[in-house]
mmCIF file of C-alpha atoms in Angstrom:
data_model
loop_
_atom_site.group_PDB
_atom_site.id
_atom_site.type_symbol
_atom_site.label_atom_id
_atom_site.label_comp_id
_atom_site.label_asym_id
_atom_site.label_seq_id
_atom_site.Cartn_x
_atom_site.Cartn_y
_atom_site.Cartn_z
ATOM 1 C CA MET Z 1 88.685 99.276 154.347
ATOM 2 C CA SER Z 2 85.820 98.439 156.576
ATOM 3 C CA ASP Z 3 84.685 101.461 158.588
ATOM 4 C CA ASP Z 4 81.676 99.823 160.271
ATOM 5 C CA ALA Z 5 81.329 97.024 162.749
ATOM 6 C CA SER Z 6 79.400 94.591 160.642
ATOM 7 C CA PRO Z 7 80.403 90.762 160.931
ATOM 8 C CA ARG Z 8 83.139 89.616 158.575
ATOM 9 C CA PRO Z 9 82.125 86.657 156.526
ATOM 10 C CA GLY Z 10 84.227 83.839 158.115
ATOM 11 C CA GLY Z 11 86.202 86.301 160.338
ATOM 12 C CA ALA Z 12 86.257 88.684 163.118
ATOM 13 C CA SER Z 13 84.534 92.145 163.244
ATOM 14 C CA PRO Z 14 86.887 95.140 162.503
ATOM 15 C CA GLY Z 15 87.865 97.028 165.506
ATOM 16 C CA THR Z 16 87.676 93.914 167.771
ATOM 17 C CA GLY Z 17 91.503 93.193 167.394
ATOM 18 C CA GLY Z 18 90.515 90.000 165.482
ATOM 19 C CA ALA Z 19 91.333 91.290 161.972
ATOM 20 C CA ALA Z 20 93.901 89.551 160.147
ATOM 21 C CA PRO Z 21 97.398 91.009 160.021
ATOM 22 C CA GLY Z 22 98.506 93.132 157.036
ATOM 23 C CA ALA Z 23 97.767 96.490 155.475
ATOM 24 C CA LEU Z 24 94.498 95.347 154.343
ATOM 25 C CA GLY Z 25 93.599 92.908 157.313
ATOM 26 C CA ASP Z 26 90.321 94.933 157.913
ATOM 27 C CA LEU Z 27 89.255 94.515 154.373
ATOM 28 C CA ARG Z 28 86.568 91.897 153.154
ATOM 29 C CA VAL Z 29 86.604 90.675 149.614
ATOM 30 C CA VAL Z 30 84.239 88.410 147.698
ATOM 31 C CA GLU Z 31 85.872 86.901 144.678
ATOM 32 C CA MET Z 32 83.635 85.677 141.921
ATOM 33 C CA GLY Z 33 84.588 84.633 138.339
ATOM 34 C CA GLN Z 34 87.250 82.262 137.481
ATOM 35 C CA LEU Z 35 90.386 81.575 135.328
ATOM 36 C CA LEU Z 36 92.991 84.426 135.750
ATOM 37 C CA ALA Z 37 92.219 88.085 135.480
ATOM 38 C CA GLY Z 38 89.845 88.681 138.423
ATOM 39 C CA PRO Z 39 91.522 85.885 140.694
ATOM 40 C CA PHE Z 40 94.833 87.645 140.025
ATOM 41 C CA CYS Z 41 93.327 90.847 141.628
ATOM 42 C CA GLY Z 42 92.061 88.675 144.552
ATOM 43 C CA GLN Z 43 95.565 87.287 144.960
ATOM 44 C CA LEU Z 44 96.932 90.835 145.045
ATOM 45 C CA LEU Z 45 94.561 91.954 147.655
ATOM 46 C CA GLY Z 46 94.890 88.782 149.971
ATOM 47 C CA ASP Z 47 98.729 88.994 149.832
ATOM 48 C CA PHE Z 48 98.406 92.197 151.999
ATOM 49 C CA GLY Z 49 96.250 90.797 154.341
ATOM 50 C CA ALA Z 50 92.497 91.206 152.868
ATOM 51 C CA GLU Z 51 90.058 88.224 153.765
ATOM 52 C CA VAL Z 52 89.375 86.958 150.221
ATOM 53 C CA VAL Z 53 86.398 84.531 150.221
ATOM 54 C CA LYS Z 54 86.451 82.767 146.534
ATOM 55 C CA VAL Z 55 83.063 81.802 145.378
ATOM 56 C CA GLU Z 56 83.506 78.526 143.132
ATOM 57 C CA PRO Z 57 80.665 76.491 141.388
ATOM 58 C CA PRO Z 58 80.054 73.248 143.085
ATOM 59 C CA GLY Z 59 81.729 70.165 141.789
ATOM 60 C CA ALA Z 60 84.092 71.375 139.461
ATOM 61 C CA GLY Z 61 85.351 74.724 141.090
ATOM 62 C CA ASP Z 62 87.580 77.194 139.146
ATOM 63 C CA PRO Z 63 89.015 75.824 136.050
ATOM 64 C CA MET Z 64 92.444 77.005 137.259
ATOM 65 C CA ARG Z 65 92.523 74.174 139.524
ATOM 66 C CA GLU Z 66 93.273 72.101 136.513
ATOM 67 C CA TRP Z 67 95.629 74.511 134.330
ATOM 68 C CA GLY Z 68 99.187 74.169 134.073
ATOM 69 C CA ARG Z 69 101.596 72.206 131.809
ATOM 70 C CA GLU Z 70 103.000 69.952 134.634
ATOM 71 C CA LYS Z 71 100.471 68.323 137.139
ATOM 72 C CA PRO Z 72 102.177 66.162 139.643
ATOM 73 C CA HIS Z 73 99.485 64.253 141.664
ATOM 74 C CA GLY Z 74 97.212 65.281 139.006
ATOM 75 C CA GLN Z 75 97.123 68.692 140.370
ATOM 76 C CA SER Z 76 97.854 72.188 139.284
ATOM 77 C CA LEU Z 77 100.971 73.840 140.374
ATOM 78 C CA TRP Z 78 99.539 77.185 139.404
ATOM 79 C CA TRP Z 79 96.358 76.851 141.667
ATOM 80 C CA PRO Z 80 98.506 77.046 145.122
ATOM 81 C CA ILE Z 81 99.940 80.391 144.060
ATOM 82 C CA LEU Z 82 96.752 82.123 142.501
ATOM 83 C CA ALA Z 83 94.558 80.759 145.234
ATOM 84 C CA ARG Z 84 97.111 81.726 148.026
ATOM 85 C CA ASN Z 85 95.550 83.581 151.214
ATOM 86 C CA LYS Z 86 91.836 82.659 149.959
ATOM 87 C CA LYS Z 87 89.117 80.848 151.486
ATOM 88 C CA SER Z 88 87.079 78.649 148.945
ATOM 89 C CA VAL Z 89 83.362 78.318 149.194
ATOM 90 C CA THR Z 90 80.923 76.728 146.718
ATOM 91 C CA LEU Z 91 78.020 78.273 145.501
ATOM 92 C CA ASN Z 92 75.501 77.895 142.583
ATOM 93 C CA LEU Z 93 75.045 81.379 141.215
ATOM 94 C CA ARG Z 94 72.728 80.240 138.588
ATOM 95 C CA THR Z 95 69.931 79.277 140.908
ATOM 96 C CA PRO Z 96 67.658 81.738 142.940
ATOM 97 C CA GLU Z 97 68.814 79.850 146.161
ATOM 98 C CA GLY Z 98 72.371 80.599 145.345
ATOM 99 C CA GLN Z 99 71.885 84.018 144.185
ATOM 100 C CA ALA Z 100 69.961 84.819 147.528
ATOM 101 C CA LEU Z 101 72.783 83.410 149.516
ATOM 102 C CA ALA Z 102 75.312 85.457 147.370
ATOM 103 C CA ARG Z 103 73.586 88.755 148.290
ATOM 104 C CA ARG Z 104 73.739 87.674 152.011
ATOM 105 C CA LEU Z 105 77.630 87.072 151.506
ATOM 106 C CA ILE Z 106 78.041 90.287 149.472
ATOM 107 C CA ALA Z 107 76.210 92.522 152.022
ATOM 108 C CA GLY Z 108 78.926 91.976 154.598
ATOM 109 C CA ALA Z 109 81.767 92.738 152.268
ATOM 110 C CA ASP Z 110 83.900 95.717 151.217
ATOM 111 C CA VAL Z 111 84.519 94.456 147.830
ATOM 112 C CA LEU Z 112 83.200 92.278 145.189
ATOM 113 C CA VAL Z 113 85.618 91.148 142.537
ATOM 114 C CA GLU Z 114 84.097 89.357 139.568
ATOM 115 C CA ASN Z 115 85.121 88.718 135.796
ATOM 116 C CA PHE Z 116 82.004 87.476 133.903
ATOM 117 C CA ARG Z 117 80.941 88.666 130.814
ATOM 118 C CA PRO Z 118 79.112 92.033 131.038
ATOM 119 C CA GLY Z 119 75.330 91.530 131.928
ATOM 120 C CA THR Z 120 75.825 88.308 133.761
ATOM 121 C CA LEU Z 121 75.559 89.633 137.270
ATOM 122 C CA GLU Z 122 72.468 91.576 136.214
ATOM 123 C CA ARG Z 123 70.918 88.253 134.743
ATOM 124 C CA TRP Z 124 71.368 86.545 137.979
ATOM 125 C CA GLY Z 125 69.654 89.391 140.128
ATOM 126 C CA LEU Z 126 73.043 90.649 141.381
ATOM 127 C CA ALA Z 127 73.225 94.082 139.418
ATOM 128 C CA PRO Z 128 75.316 96.729 141.068
ATOM 129 C CA GLU Z 129 72.045 98.739 141.972
ATOM 130 C CA VAL Z 130 70.734 95.771 143.810
ATOM 131 C CA LEU Z 131 74.076 95.221 145.590
ATOM 132 C CA HIS Z 132 74.282 98.696 146.478
ATOM 133 C CA ALA Z 133 70.895 98.793 147.926
ATOM 134 C CA ASP Z 134 71.878 96.098 150.304
ATOM 135 C CA ASN Z 135 75.344 97.607 150.659
ATOM 136 C CA PRO Z 136 75.934 101.093 149.821
ATOM 137 C CA ARG Z 137 79.584 101.164 150.644
ATOM 138 C CA LEU Z 138 80.418 98.180 148.441
ATOM 139 C CA ILE Z 139 83.204 98.499 145.856
ATOM 140 C CA ILE Z 140 82.200 96.223 142.539
ATOM 141 C CA THR Z 141 85.478 95.502 140.646
ATOM 142 C CA ARG Z 142 84.673 94.197 137.258
ATOM 143 C CA VAL Z 143 87.283 92.720 135.195
ATOM 144 C CA THR Z 144 86.418 91.987 131.477
ATOM 145 C CA GLY Z 145 87.980 91.899 128.021
ATOM 146 C CA TYR Z 146 86.575 95.083 126.829
ATOM 147 C CA GLY Z 147 84.991 96.879 129.712
ATOM 148 C CA GLN Z 148 81.284 97.206 130.661
ATOM 149 C CA ASP Z 149 80.260 99.421 127.749
ATOM 150 C CA GLY Z 150 81.075 100.242 124.235
ATOM 151 C CA PRO Z 151 80.192 98.236 120.849
ATOM 152 C CA TYR Z 152 82.577 95.240 122.013
ATOM 153 C CA ALA Z 153 81.445 94.799 125.579
ATOM 154 C CA PRO Z 154 79.234 91.739 124.844
ATOM 155 C CA ARG Z 155 82.116 89.967 123.461
ATOM 156 C CA ALA Z 156 84.184 87.034 125.001
ATOM 157 C CA GLY Z 157 87.443 88.340 126.020
ATOM 158 C CA PHE Z 158 90.511 86.108 126.552
ATOM 159 C CA GLY Z 159 94.042 87.331 127.583
ATOM 160 C CA SER Z 160 95.638 86.825 123.994
ATOM 161 C CA ILE Z 161 93.033 88.853 122.340
ATOM 162 C CA GLY Z 162 93.374 91.753 124.811
ATOM 163 C CA GLU Z 163 97.159 91.377 124.301
ATOM 164 C CA ALA Z 164 96.729 91.733 120.363
ATOM 165 C CA MET Z 165 94.037 94.451 120.599
ATOM 166 C CA GLY Z 166 96.047 96.553 123.159
ATOM 167 C CA GLY Z 167 99.145 96.559 120.837
ATOM 168 C CA ILE Z 168 101.875 94.365 122.873
ATOM 169 C CA ARG Z 169 101.400 91.393 120.548
ATOM 170 C CA TYR Z 170 102.192 93.173 117.351
ATOM 171 C CA VAL Z 171 105.426 94.601 118.789
ATOM 172 C CA THR Z 172 106.849 91.434 120.532
ATOM 173 C CA GLY Z 173 109.122 89.075 118.880
ATOM 174 C CA ASP Z 174 111.666 88.968 115.913
ATOM 175 C CA PRO Z 175 111.140 91.339 113.037
ATOM 176 C CA ASP Z 176 111.073 88.359 110.486
ATOM 177 C CA ARG Z 177 108.541 86.302 112.105
ATOM 178 C CA PRO Z 178 104.929 86.650 113.202
ATOM 179 C CA PRO Z 179 104.000 88.477 116.499
ATOM 180 C CA SER Z 180 104.956 86.208 119.620
ATOM 181 C CA ARG Z 181 103.310 85.664 122.821
ATOM 182 C CA ALA Z 182 105.437 87.076 125.900
ATOM 183 C CA GLY Z 183 105.589 83.580 127.483
ATOM 184 C CA ILE Z 184 103.214 84.235 130.383
ATOM 185 C CA SER Z 185 99.542 85.363 130.588
ATOM 186 C CA LEU Z 186 100.658 89.102 130.662
ATOM 187 C CA GLY Z 187 97.363 90.512 129.509
ATOM 188 C CA ASP Z 188 95.210 88.789 132.028
ATOM 189 C CA GLU Z 189 97.585 89.652 135.059
ATOM 190 C CA LEU Z 190 97.970 93.338 133.954
ATOM 191 C CA ALA Z 191 94.262 93.502 134.049
ATOM 192 C CA GLY Z 192 94.008 92.121 137.474
ATOM 193 C CA THR Z 193 96.834 94.404 138.556
ATOM 194 C CA PHE Z 194 95.193 97.509 137.280
ATOM 195 C CA ALA Z 195 91.789 96.165 138.827
ATOM 196 C CA ALA Z 196 93.553 95.860 142.293
ATOM 197 C CA LEU Z 197 94.811 99.511 141.881
ATOM 198 C CA GLY Z 198 91.322 100.798 140.899
ATOM 199 C CA THR Z 199 89.910 98.717 143.967
ATOM 200 C CA LEU Z 200 92.567 100.516 146.344
ATOM 201 C CA VAL Z 201 91.666 104.046 144.563
ATOM 202 C CA ALA Z 202 87.935 103.266 145.257
ATOM 203 C CA LEU Z 203 88.449 102.549 148.644
ATOM 204 C CA HIS Z 204 90.553 105.408 149.658
ATOM 205 C CA ALA Z 205 87.726 107.821 147.977
ATOM 206 C CA ARG Z 206 85.282 106.018 150.005
ATOM 207 C CA HIS Z 207 86.980 107.227 153.188
ATOM 208 C CA ARG Z 208 85.692 110.729 151.743
ATOM 209 C CA THR Z 209 82.532 110.011 150.199
ATOM 210 C CA GLY Z 210 81.237 107.035 152.327
ATOM 211 C CA ARG Z 211 80.024 105.535 149.138
ATOM 212 C CA GLY Z 212 81.173 102.646 146.881
ATOM 213 C CA GLN Z 213 81.604 102.426 143.322
ATOM 214 C CA ILE Z 214 82.207 100.322 140.291
ATOM 215 C CA VAL Z 215 85.733 99.682 139.123
ATOM 216 C CA ASP Z 216 85.937 98.662 135.400
ATOM 217 C CA SER Z 217 89.068 97.156 134.332
ATOM 218 C CA ALA Z 218 89.331 96.161 130.733
ATOM 219 C CA LEU Z 219 91.815 93.777 129.613
ATOM 220 C CA TYR Z 220 92.817 95.498 126.438
ATOM 221 C CA GLU Z 221 93.008 98.788 128.066
ATOM 222 C CA ALA Z 222 95.434 97.421 130.836
ATOM 223 C CA VAL Z 223 97.709 96.310 127.995
ATOM 224 C CA LEU Z 224 97.214 99.554 126.166
ATOM 225 C CA ALA Z 225 98.173 101.366 129.353
ATOM 226 C CA MET Z 226 101.857 99.940 128.875
ATOM 227 C CA MET Z 227 102.380 101.096 125.233
ATOM 228 C CA GLU Z 228 104.461 104.081 126.099
ATOM 229 C CA SER Z 229 104.496 106.546 123.272
ATOM 230 C CA LEU Z 230 103.009 104.177 120.488
ATOM 231 C CA ILE Z 231 100.040 106.140 119.937
ATOM 232 C CA PRO Z 232 101.594 109.697 119.240
ATOM 233 C CA GLU Z 233 104.524 108.170 117.449
ATOM 234 C CA TRP Z 234 101.958 107.064 114.891
ATOM 235 C CA GLU Z 235 99.640 110.075 114.770
ATOM 236 C CA ILE Z 236 102.258 112.823 115.135
ATOM 237 C CA ALA Z 237 105.510 111.372 113.894
ATOM 238 C CA GLY Z 238 103.971 108.895 111.331
ATOM 239 C CA TYR Z 239 106.071 106.142 112.698
ATOM 240 C CA GLN Z 240 104.856 102.537 113.360
ATOM 241 C CA ARG Z 241 106.666 100.580 115.798
ATOM 242 C CA GLU Z 242 107.627 97.218 114.730
ATOM 243 C CA ARG Z 243 109.186 94.036 116.267
ATOM 244 C CA THR Z 244 112.907 94.364 116.966
ATOM 245 C CA GLY Z 245 113.679 91.140 118.817
ATOM 246 C CA SER Z 246 116.268 91.629 121.402
ATOM 247 C CA VAL Z 247 117.148 95.040 120.292
ATOM 248 C CA LEU Z 248 116.197 98.272 121.868
ATOM 249 C CA PRO Z 249 115.881 100.594 118.694
ATOM 250 C CA ASN Z 250 118.042 103.537 118.628
ATOM 251 C CA VAL Z 251 119.299 102.907 121.924
ATOM 252 C CA ALA Z 252 123.022 101.173 121.978
ATOM 253 C CA PRO Z 253 124.760 99.387 123.386
ATOM 254 C CA SER Z 254 121.811 97.414 124.879
ATOM 255 C CA ASN Z 255 121.713 93.924 123.633
ATOM 256 C CA VAL Z 256 122.558 90.342 124.273
ATOM 257 C CA TYR Z 257 126.106 89.461 123.528
ATOM 258 C CA PRO Z 258 127.802 86.041 123.386
ATOM 259 C CA THR Z 259 130.273 84.570 125.875
ATOM 260 C CA LYS Z 260 131.987 81.138 125.779
ATOM 261 C CA ASP Z 261 129.050 79.780 127.998
ATOM 262 C CA GLY Z 262 125.916 81.584 127.043
ATOM 263 C CA PRO Z 263 124.633 85.117 126.387
ATOM 264 C CA VAL Z 264 125.062 88.104 128.445
ATOM 265 C CA LEU Z 265 122.634 91.218 128.557
ATOM 266 C CA ILE Z 266 124.764 94.438 128.549
ATOM 267 C CA ALA Z 267 122.948 97.882 128.654
ATOM 268 C CA ALA Z 268 125.415 100.781 128.550
ATOM 269 C CA ASN Z 269 123.721 103.163 126.444
ATOM 270 C CA ARG Z 270 124.075 106.129 128.775
ATOM 271 C CA ASP Z 271 127.469 108.379 127.648
ATOM 272 C CA THR Z 272 129.154 107.840 130.879
ATOM 273 C CA ILE Z 273 128.335 104.247 131.213
ATOM 274 C CA TRP Z 274 129.383 103.792 127.527
ATOM 275 C CA ARG Z 275 132.732 105.606 128.073
ATOM 276 C CA ARG Z 276 133.479 103.092 130.861
ATOM 277 C CA LEU Z 277 132.570 100.011 128.746
ATOM 278 C CA ALA Z 278 134.974 101.345 125.889
ATOM 279 C CA ALA Z 279 137.867 101.686 128.371
ATOM 280 C CA LEU Z 280 137.054 98.225 129.688
ATOM 281 C CA MET Z 281 137.306 96.717 126.259
ATOM 282 C CA GLY Z 282 140.714 98.455 125.972
ATOM 283 C CA ARG Z 283 139.081 100.584 123.160
ATOM 284 C CA PRO Z 284 138.862 104.086 125.103
ATOM 285 C CA GLU Z 285 139.083 105.842 121.687
ATOM 286 C CA LEU Z 286 135.902 104.463 120.801
ATOM 287 C CA ALA Z 287 134.140 106.618 123.406
ATOM 288 C CA ASP Z 288 135.150 109.876 121.438
ATOM 289 C CA ASP Z 289 134.586 108.185 117.901
ATOM 290 C CA GLU Z 290 131.933 110.383 116.115
ATOM 291 C CA ARG Z 291 130.136 107.163 115.241
ATOM 292 C CA TYR Z 292 129.692 106.307 119.062
ATOM 293 C CA ALA Z 293 130.284 109.486 121.001
ATOM 294 C CA THR Z 294 126.761 110.494 121.460
ATOM 295 C CA HIS Z 295 123.230 108.658 122.024
ATOM 296 C CA GLY Z 296 122.021 109.556 118.590
ATOM 297 C CA ALA Z 297 125.172 108.227 116.721
ATOM 298 C CA ARG Z 298 125.362 104.969 118.890
ATOM 299 C CA GLY Z 299 121.557 104.441 118.019
ATOM 300 C CA ALA Z 300 122.358 105.127 114.292
ATOM 301 C CA ASN Z 301 125.374 102.862 114.333
ATOM 302 C CA ALA Z 302 124.056 100.092 116.648
ATOM 303 C CA GLY Z 303 124.638 97.207 114.429
ATOM 304 C CA GLU Z 304 128.445 97.803 114.071
ATOM 305 C CA LEU Z 305 128.709 98.649 117.605
ATOM 306 C CA ASP Z 306 127.227 95.482 118.631
ATOM 307 C CA ASP Z 307 129.626 93.652 116.477
ATOM 308 C CA LEU Z 308 132.560 95.291 118.422
ATOM 309 C CA ILE Z 309 131.129 94.434 121.677
ATOM 310 C CA ALA Z 310 130.280 90.872 120.747
ATOM 311 C CA ALA Z 311 133.868 90.338 119.416
ATOM 312 C CA TRP Z 312 135.126 91.390 122.848
ATOM 313 C CA THR Z 313 132.582 89.349 124.905
ATOM 314 C CA ALA Z 314 132.992 86.068 122.782
ATOM 315 C CA ASP Z 315 136.118 84.707 124.191
ATOM 316 C CA GLN Z 316 135.170 85.291 127.981
ATOM 317 C CA GLU Z 317 133.493 83.394 130.522
ATOM 318 C CA SER Z 318 129.869 84.715 131.598
ATOM 319 C CA SER Z 319 130.780 84.755 135.219
ATOM 320 C CA ALA Z 320 134.268 86.569 134.858
ATOM 321 C CA LEU Z 321 132.675 88.953 132.432
ATOM 322 C CA LEU Z 322 129.705 89.857 134.618
ATOM 323 C CA GLU Z 323 131.965 90.367 137.602
ATOM 324 C CA LEU Z 324 134.037 92.719 135.570
ATOM 325 C CA LEU Z 325 131.129 94.695 134.219
ATOM 326 C CA HIS Z 326 129.473 94.863 137.656
ATOM 327 C CA GLU Z 327 132.762 96.104 139.549
ATOM 328 C CA ASN Z 328 132.656 98.990 136.677
ATOM 329 C CA GLY Z 329 129.210 100.054 137.158
ATOM 330 C CA ILE Z 330 127.974 98.559 133.791
ATOM 331 C CA PRO Z 331 124.445 97.181 133.862
ATOM 332 C CA ALA Z 332 124.697 93.585 132.915
ATOM 333 C CA GLY Z 333 122.907 90.134 133.694
ATOM 334 C CA LEU Z 334 121.891 86.791 132.483
ATOM 335 C CA THR Z 335 118.521 85.780 131.257
ATOM 336 C CA TYR Z 336 117.206 83.744 134.189
ATOM 337 C CA ARG Z 337 115.260 80.357 134.086
ATOM 338 C CA ALA Z 338 113.686 79.035 137.276
ATOM 339 C CA ARG Z 339 116.735 77.171 138.318
ATOM 340 C CA ASP Z 340 118.898 80.264 138.154
ATOM 341 C CA MET Z 341 116.261 82.169 140.337
ATOM 342 C CA LEU Z 342 116.223 79.378 142.919
ATOM 343 C CA ALA Z 343 120.021 79.331 143.044
ATOM 344 C CA ASP Z 344 120.712 83.156 143.019
ATOM 345 C CA PRO Z 345 122.077 84.745 146.393
ATOM 346 C CA HIS Z 346 120.109 87.828 145.901
ATOM 347 C CA TYR Z 347 116.699 86.130 145.518
ATOM 348 C CA LYS Z 348 117.594 84.149 148.609
ATOM 349 C CA ALA Z 349 118.603 87.480 150.756
ATOM 350 C CA ARG Z 350 115.402 89.392 149.621
ATOM 351 C CA GLU Z 351 113.344 86.045 149.917
ATOM 352 C CA ALA Z 352 112.004 86.791 146.491
ATOM 353 C CA ILE Z 353 111.222 83.228 146.511
ATOM 354 C CA ILE Z 354 109.321 81.754 149.633
ATOM 355 C CA ARG Z 355 108.503 78.148 150.395
ATOM 356 C CA MET Z 356 105.104 76.922 152.052
ATOM 357 C CA ALA Z 357 104.023 73.626 153.253
ATOM 358 C CA HIS Z 358 101.379 71.909 150.738
ATOM 359 C CA PRO Z 359 99.305 69.034 151.772
ATOM 360 C CA ASP Z 360 100.179 66.924 148.656
ATOM 361 C CA PHE Z 361 103.346 68.724 147.302
ATOM 362 C CA GLY Z 362 105.265 69.214 150.616
ATOM 363 C CA ASP Z 363 107.821 71.977 150.310
ATOM 364 C CA PHE Z 364 106.209 74.158 147.805
ATOM 365 C CA PRO Z 365 108.263 77.089 146.346
ATOM 366 C CA MET Z 366 106.319 80.292 145.107
ATOM 367 C CA GLN Z 367 107.021 84.098 144.242
ATOM 368 C CA GLY Z 368 106.932 86.125 147.194
ATOM 369 C CA VAL Z 369 104.740 89.374 147.995
ATOM 370 C CA PHE Z 370 105.574 92.645 146.164
ATOM 371 C CA PRO Z 371 106.247 95.220 146.593
ATOM 372 C CA LYS Z 372 107.787 95.068 149.998
ATOM 373 C CA LEU Z 373 106.489 97.496 152.508
ATOM 374 C CA SER Z 374 108.572 98.701 155.423
ATOM 375 C CA ASP Z 375 105.844 98.631 158.415
ATOM 376 C CA THR Z 376 103.075 96.359 156.907
ATOM 377 C CA PRO Z 377 104.423 93.939 154.466
ATOM 378 C CA GLY Z 378 102.249 91.453 152.838
ATOM 379 C CA GLU Z 379 102.811 87.786 153.456
ATOM 380 C CA VAL Z 380 101.487 84.342 152.079
ATOM 381 C CA ARG Z 381 99.626 82.710 154.879
ATOM 382 C CA THR Z 382 98.095 79.733 153.100
ATOM 383 C CA VAL Z 383 98.291 77.891 149.770
ATOM 384 C CA GLY Z 384 95.283 77.632 147.437
ATOM 385 C CA PRO Z 385 92.506 75.891 149.215
ATOM 386 C CA SER Z 386 90.778 72.509 148.373
ATOM 387 C CA LEU Z 387 87.169 73.297 146.931
ATOM 388 C CA GLY Z 388 84.801 74.222 149.413
ATOM 389 C CA GLN Z 389 87.050 74.020 152.162
ATOM 390 C CA HIS Z 390 85.535 76.907 154.124
ATOM 391 C CA ASN Z 391 81.895 76.375 153.642
ATOM 392 C CA ALA Z 392 81.027 75.710 157.251
ATOM 393 C CA GLU Z 393 83.095 78.692 158.456
ATOM 394 C CA VAL Z 394 81.952 81.309 156.019
ATOM 395 C CA TYR Z 395 78.303 80.170 155.594
ATOM 396 C CA GLY Z 396 78.284 79.397 159.560
ATOM 397 C CA ALA Z 397 79.485 83.135 160.136
ATOM 398 C CA LEU Z 398 76.052 84.377 158.041
ATOM 399 C CA GLY Z 399 73.986 82.489 160.549
ATOM 400 C CA LEU Z 400 73.346 79.218 158.745
ATOM 401 C CA THR Z 401 73.072 76.167 160.934
ATOM 402 C CA THR Z 402 74.945 72.983 160.304
ATOM 403 C CA GLU Z 403 71.625 71.527 159.193
ATOM 404 C CA GLU Z 404 71.047 74.219 156.949
ATOM 405 C CA ILE Z 405 74.430 74.125 155.259
ATOM 406 C CA ALA Z 406 74.128 70.389 154.862
ATOM 407 C CA ALA Z 407 70.444 70.922 153.173
ATOM 408 C CA LEU Z 408 71.938 73.551 150.775
ATOM 409 C CA ALA Z 409 74.875 71.002 149.837
ATOM 410 C CA ALA Z 410 72.269 68.088 149.244
ATOM 411 C CA THR Z 411 70.398 70.166 146.846
ATOM 412 C CA GLY Z 412 73.507 71.329 145.111
ATOM 413 C CA THR Z 413 73.267 74.947 145.941
ATOM 414 C CA ILE Z 414 76.641 74.895 147.684
#
């Protein structure tokens, strides 16, 4: 958070009452880079009030403007979410004029988020030491595939490669098939989440030291951080985790079970919960059966236990079964799709999905801001902006006249 009274690019000065609402309302972020990992970090910071100025190449902008399977009106349905709460300016960072303007913009920021390949900022004359000479308090958050150093640092890094190298691809999917993708850009978004966490930690440290620092978020390391005890399992126990499909190894019952109208997830692996489930099935004696009485025994006999439960669930309607399970304190649920989320009363009650007005799509649904804070909650203030929508506002706040902005546009600098 900003501790001085320097002008905000495109906003009010801190301490004047003009800061945006939200916990990070006095935070100024310049977001460079494109696609997903760095911009997701910017999205998270913007969700909690930070002013995020997104720098995009003139003409084309961030390729995420074009991404997504479905594109009504020829536009991405992803962009309004990823770029929400951000301001868009165009700037050619490959020219001396663009680099000079970037330095002016970054000099008034608290945070720079970038996800170029290591060495790119340095080639453009925007190395951390240069930026820190202009702005010693600057947090420089760098998101890459492999980090800023090490033998792989120069390599191009995409989410799929980081997921594979970080370990999650190998353990995802069914055991009789090749490793599977999770269905979302998990690696990129994990790297962006860790980048946002690192940014906030660095800002907290700045309150004590008065200095900025570099946050180095590597995609493969963000994935690795989620891999639980996979490493010591191999080195100490000699166990290699493998793909197990829907089964949680050695934990039972915890699986997907059939009903008349679709599968239901049931997780009754604790002794007390398993005892309640056995009684509900009309088989209370199973809770004391030596094959199922303990956590270890159930894990060892998970296959036959799953068969017993499946035989009980198969003749029931999913809604009636779920109601029965919930009434008896047994964790259970459906595998939701978008249509299920939109219809769910709990989603509605917690406003997990919100709606924003979009200039082309009209009523635009998207996920809300998480986690929820009791006193300073985040909010979505705007959908993703059009390319260069805030050029006049942001560059005008740097002191450029209308004529100067027009001249920069004419030369392709912005």
